[in-house]
Structure formats: structure tokens, C-alpha cells
Amino acid sequence: MEDRNSRPSVAVSYVGVEASMRKLETYIAEKGPFDGILGFSQGGAAAAVLCAQNPHSFKFAVIISGFVPRDEALLKCLEEARQPLALSGLQSLHVWGTKDTLVDNKRSRELLDYFGEAAKHFEHTGGHFVPSGGEFRRHLLRFITEESSQSPT
């Protein structure tokens, strides 16, 4: 059986997450708003929480191999913002690999659901990495170009 604290995708609590999120919150408050936010894996989970806490600080989010955090404090933040986040006008692109063995596709799809019906997704045939193929680059470019040209929410 896997140790439930060995990897963020399966851990039930994250050491140091409160301090990290506070630093990011401060940065967003001082330097924002931003066109977008991008997060990969655990960073995707953090980006989703930041979107929930600051839905009007970003025009869009790109979340690659992200997942709903199991840490109780972060999960609570997402749950409390579920409806406001889905209705905030924040556009999101969720990306995952069909052969990802670290973050199950089901968990990435579950995170996508928090962003509502307007959320988009891109599925690639690889594993747990940021895809770099031409098809993904064109898809990402089109998404960012469209969303960054929108007026702030």
C-alpha cells in the first residue's frame, strides 16, 4: 500500500501549504490582476485554489495534470467557492495525459468540474508532463490569445 503522505496527489495533508498560499495571496494582492495563471500537477491544484480565492485576479487559468487537493483546508476553499468559481467568468483549460500514472485522469476531470460548463480540456496521449507537441501548442496559443483579449471579469 502506498504511503498517503508520499506524493501530493495522494497525500491527505500538505506540509507548509498555509505559508505558501499566504505568500502567493500577498503577491497576487500586490502585483495583480494578471492575464492568467498556469499550474502543473501540485501547482495545478494550488492554481485552482488561488482561482477560487481570487476569481477576479485572472482572466484565465491553464491547469495541467491538476487535481482536487485532498488537504482538508484547500478542499474546503474549493468547495466553498464551487458555485462562485463556476459563475465567475473565469475561463479555464485543463490538460491531462491519458497515460498519466501519477495523477489519475478522473481526478483531473473532477477538478475541471469545479470550473463549470465553460471549462475546456485537452487530452494528450502521454503521461505526467507538460505536452510540447504542435497540436497542444496551437491549442494553448489559441486559448490564451482568445482569453487574454477579453476584458477583465
PDB file of N, CA and C in Angstrom, residues 12 15 18 23 28 30-32 50 52 58 62 66 73 79 81 97 105 108 112 118 122 142 150-151 153:
ATOM      1  N   VAL A  12      -2.991  13.363   2.194  1.00  0.00           N
ATOM      2  CA  VAL A  12      -4.205  13.927   2.764  1.00  0.00           C
ATOM      3  C   VAL A  12      -3.933  15.235   3.501  1.00  0.00           C
ATOM      4  N   VAL A  15       2.394  19.647   3.990  1.00  0.00           N
ATOM      5  CA  VAL A  15       3.250  20.367   4.918  1.00  0.00           C
ATOM      6  C   VAL A  15       3.645  21.709   4.299  1.00  0.00           C
ATOM      7  N   GLU A  18       0.008  26.288   4.069  1.00  0.00           N
ATOM      8  CA  GLU A  18      -0.576  27.549   4.525  1.00  0.00           C
ATOM      9  C   GLU A  18       0.368  28.719   4.256  1.00  0.00           C
ATOM     10  N   LYS A  23       1.892  33.464   0.915  1.00  0.00           N
ATOM     11  CA  LYS A  23       2.859  34.208   0.084  1.00  0.00           C
ATOM     12  C   LYS A  23       2.273  34.488  -1.302  1.00  0.00           C
ATOM     13  N   ILE A  28      -0.315  38.171  -5.265  1.00  0.00           N
ATOM     14  CA  ILE A  28      -1.463  38.481  -6.133  1.00  0.00           C
ATOM     15  C   ILE A  28      -2.066  39.827  -5.745  1.00  0.00           C
ATOM     16  N   GLU A  30      -0.613  42.355  -4.267  1.00  0.00           N
ATOM     17  CA  GLU A  30       0.311  43.458  -4.531  1.00  0.00           C
ATOM     18  C   GLU A  30       0.572  43.675  -6.009  1.00  0.00           C
ATOM     19  N   LYS A  31       0.609  42.605  -6.798  1.00  0.00           N
ATOM     20  CA  LYS A  31       1.041  42.716  -8.194  1.00  0.00           C
ATOM     21  C   LYS A  31      -0.075  42.512  -9.216  1.00  0.00           C
ATOM     22  N   GLY A  32      -1.213  41.990  -8.799  1.00  0.00           N
ATOM     23  CA  GLY A  32      -2.291  41.651  -9.723  1.00  0.00           C
ATOM     24  C   GLY A  32      -3.092  42.854 -10.148  1.00  0.00           C
ATOM     25  N   LEU A  50      -6.135  29.155  -5.799  1.00  0.00           N
ATOM     26  CA  LEU A  50      -5.934  30.597  -5.961  1.00  0.00           C
ATOM     27  C   LEU A  50      -7.042  31.215  -6.805  1.00  0.00           C
ATOM     28  N   ALA A  52     -10.095  30.078  -6.930  1.00  0.00           N
ATOM     29  CA  ALA A  52     -11.274  30.073  -6.061  1.00  0.00           C
ATOM     30  C   ALA A  52     -11.241  31.250  -5.092  1.00  0.00           C
ATOM     31  N   PHE A  58      -7.649  36.931 -12.317  1.00  0.00           N
ATOM     32  CA  PHE A  58      -7.161  36.269 -13.523  1.00  0.00           C
ATOM     33  C   PHE A  58      -8.266  36.240 -14.581  1.00  0.00           C
ATOM     34  N   VAL A  62      -4.760  27.921 -16.798  1.00  0.00           N
ATOM     35  CA  VAL A  62      -4.341  26.718 -17.510  1.00  0.00           C
ATOM     36  C   VAL A  62      -3.833  25.759 -16.439  1.00  0.00           C
ATOM     37  N   GLY A  66      -3.626  18.742 -13.114  1.00  0.00           N
ATOM     38  CA  GLY A  66      -4.086  19.207 -11.816  1.00  0.00           C
ATOM     39  C   GLY A  66      -5.065  18.226 -11.199  1.00  0.00           C
ATOM     40  N   ALA A  73      -7.990  21.802   4.329  1.00  0.00           N
ATOM     41  CA  ALA A  73      -8.125  23.262   4.234  1.00  0.00           C
ATOM     42  C   ALA A  73      -8.277  23.705   2.777  1.00  0.00           C
ATOM     43  N   GLU A  79     -14.473  23.871  -2.210  1.00  0.00           N
ATOM     44  CA  GLU A  79     -15.895  23.544  -2.019  1.00  0.00           C
ATOM     45  C   GLU A  79     -16.718  24.807  -1.769  1.00  0.00           C
ATOM     46  N   ALA A  81     -16.130  27.764  -2.766  1.00  0.00           N
ATOM     47  CA  ALA A  81     -16.152  28.623  -3.950  1.00  0.00           C
ATOM     48  C   ALA A  81     -16.754  27.940  -5.166  1.00  0.00           C
ATOM     49  N   GLY A  97      -2.782  13.827 -19.469  1.00  0.00           N
ATOM     50  CA  GLY A  97      -2.314  12.758 -20.336  1.00  0.00           C
ATOM     51  C   GLY A  97      -3.053  11.460 -20.054  1.00  0.00           C
ATOM     52  N   ASN A 105      -6.614  10.453 -14.438  1.00  0.00           N
ATOM     53  CA  ASN A 105      -7.427  11.356 -15.266  1.00  0.00           C
ATOM     54  C   ASN A 105      -8.741  11.719 -14.594  1.00  0.00           C
ATOM     55  N   SER A 108      -8.270  14.732 -12.533  1.00  0.00           N
ATOM     56  CA  SER A 108      -8.171  15.960 -13.329  1.00  0.00           C
ATOM     57  C   SER A 108      -9.548  16.391 -13.824  1.00  0.00           C
ATOM     58  N   LEU A 112     -11.777  19.868 -13.172  1.00  0.00           N
ATOM     59  CA  LEU A 112     -12.416  20.606 -14.261  1.00  0.00           C
ATOM     60  C   LEU A 112     -13.855  20.963 -13.892  1.00  0.00           C
ATOM     61  N   ALA A 118     -18.188  26.171 -18.839  1.00  0.00           N
ATOM     62  CA  ALA A 118     -17.330  26.852 -19.812  1.00  0.00           C
ATOM     63  C   ALA A 118     -15.897  26.315 -19.826  1.00  0.00           C
ATOM     64  N   PHE A 122      -8.033  19.552 -22.788  1.00  0.00           N
ATOM     65  CA  PHE A 122      -7.199  18.998 -23.854  1.00  0.00           C
ATOM     66  C   PHE A 122      -6.576  17.731 -23.301  1.00  0.00           C
ATOM     67  N   ARG A 142      -4.147  29.389 -29.045  1.00  0.00           N
ATOM     68  CA  ARG A 142      -5.493  29.863 -29.381  1.00  0.00           C
ATOM     69  C   ARG A 142      -6.264  30.216 -28.094  1.00  0.00           C
ATOM     70  N   GLN A 150      -9.960  39.230 -23.767  1.00  0.00           N
ATOM     71  CA  GLN A 150     -11.219  39.543 -23.092  1.00  0.00           C
ATOM     72  C   GLN A 150     -10.988  40.643 -22.072  1.00  0.00           C
ATOM     73  N   SER A 151     -12.024  41.427 -21.830  1.00  0.00           N
ATOM     74  CA  SER A 151     -11.901  42.439 -20.782  1.00  0.00           C
ATOM     75  C   SER A 151     -11.911  41.741 -19.427  1.00  0.00           C
ATOM     76  N   THR A 153     -12.781  40.355 -15.763  1.00  0.00           N
ATOM     77  CA  THR A 153     -14.076  39.966 -15.192  1.00  0.00           C
ATOM     78  C   THR A 153     -14.442  40.855 -14.027  1.00  0.00           C
TER      79      THR A 153
END
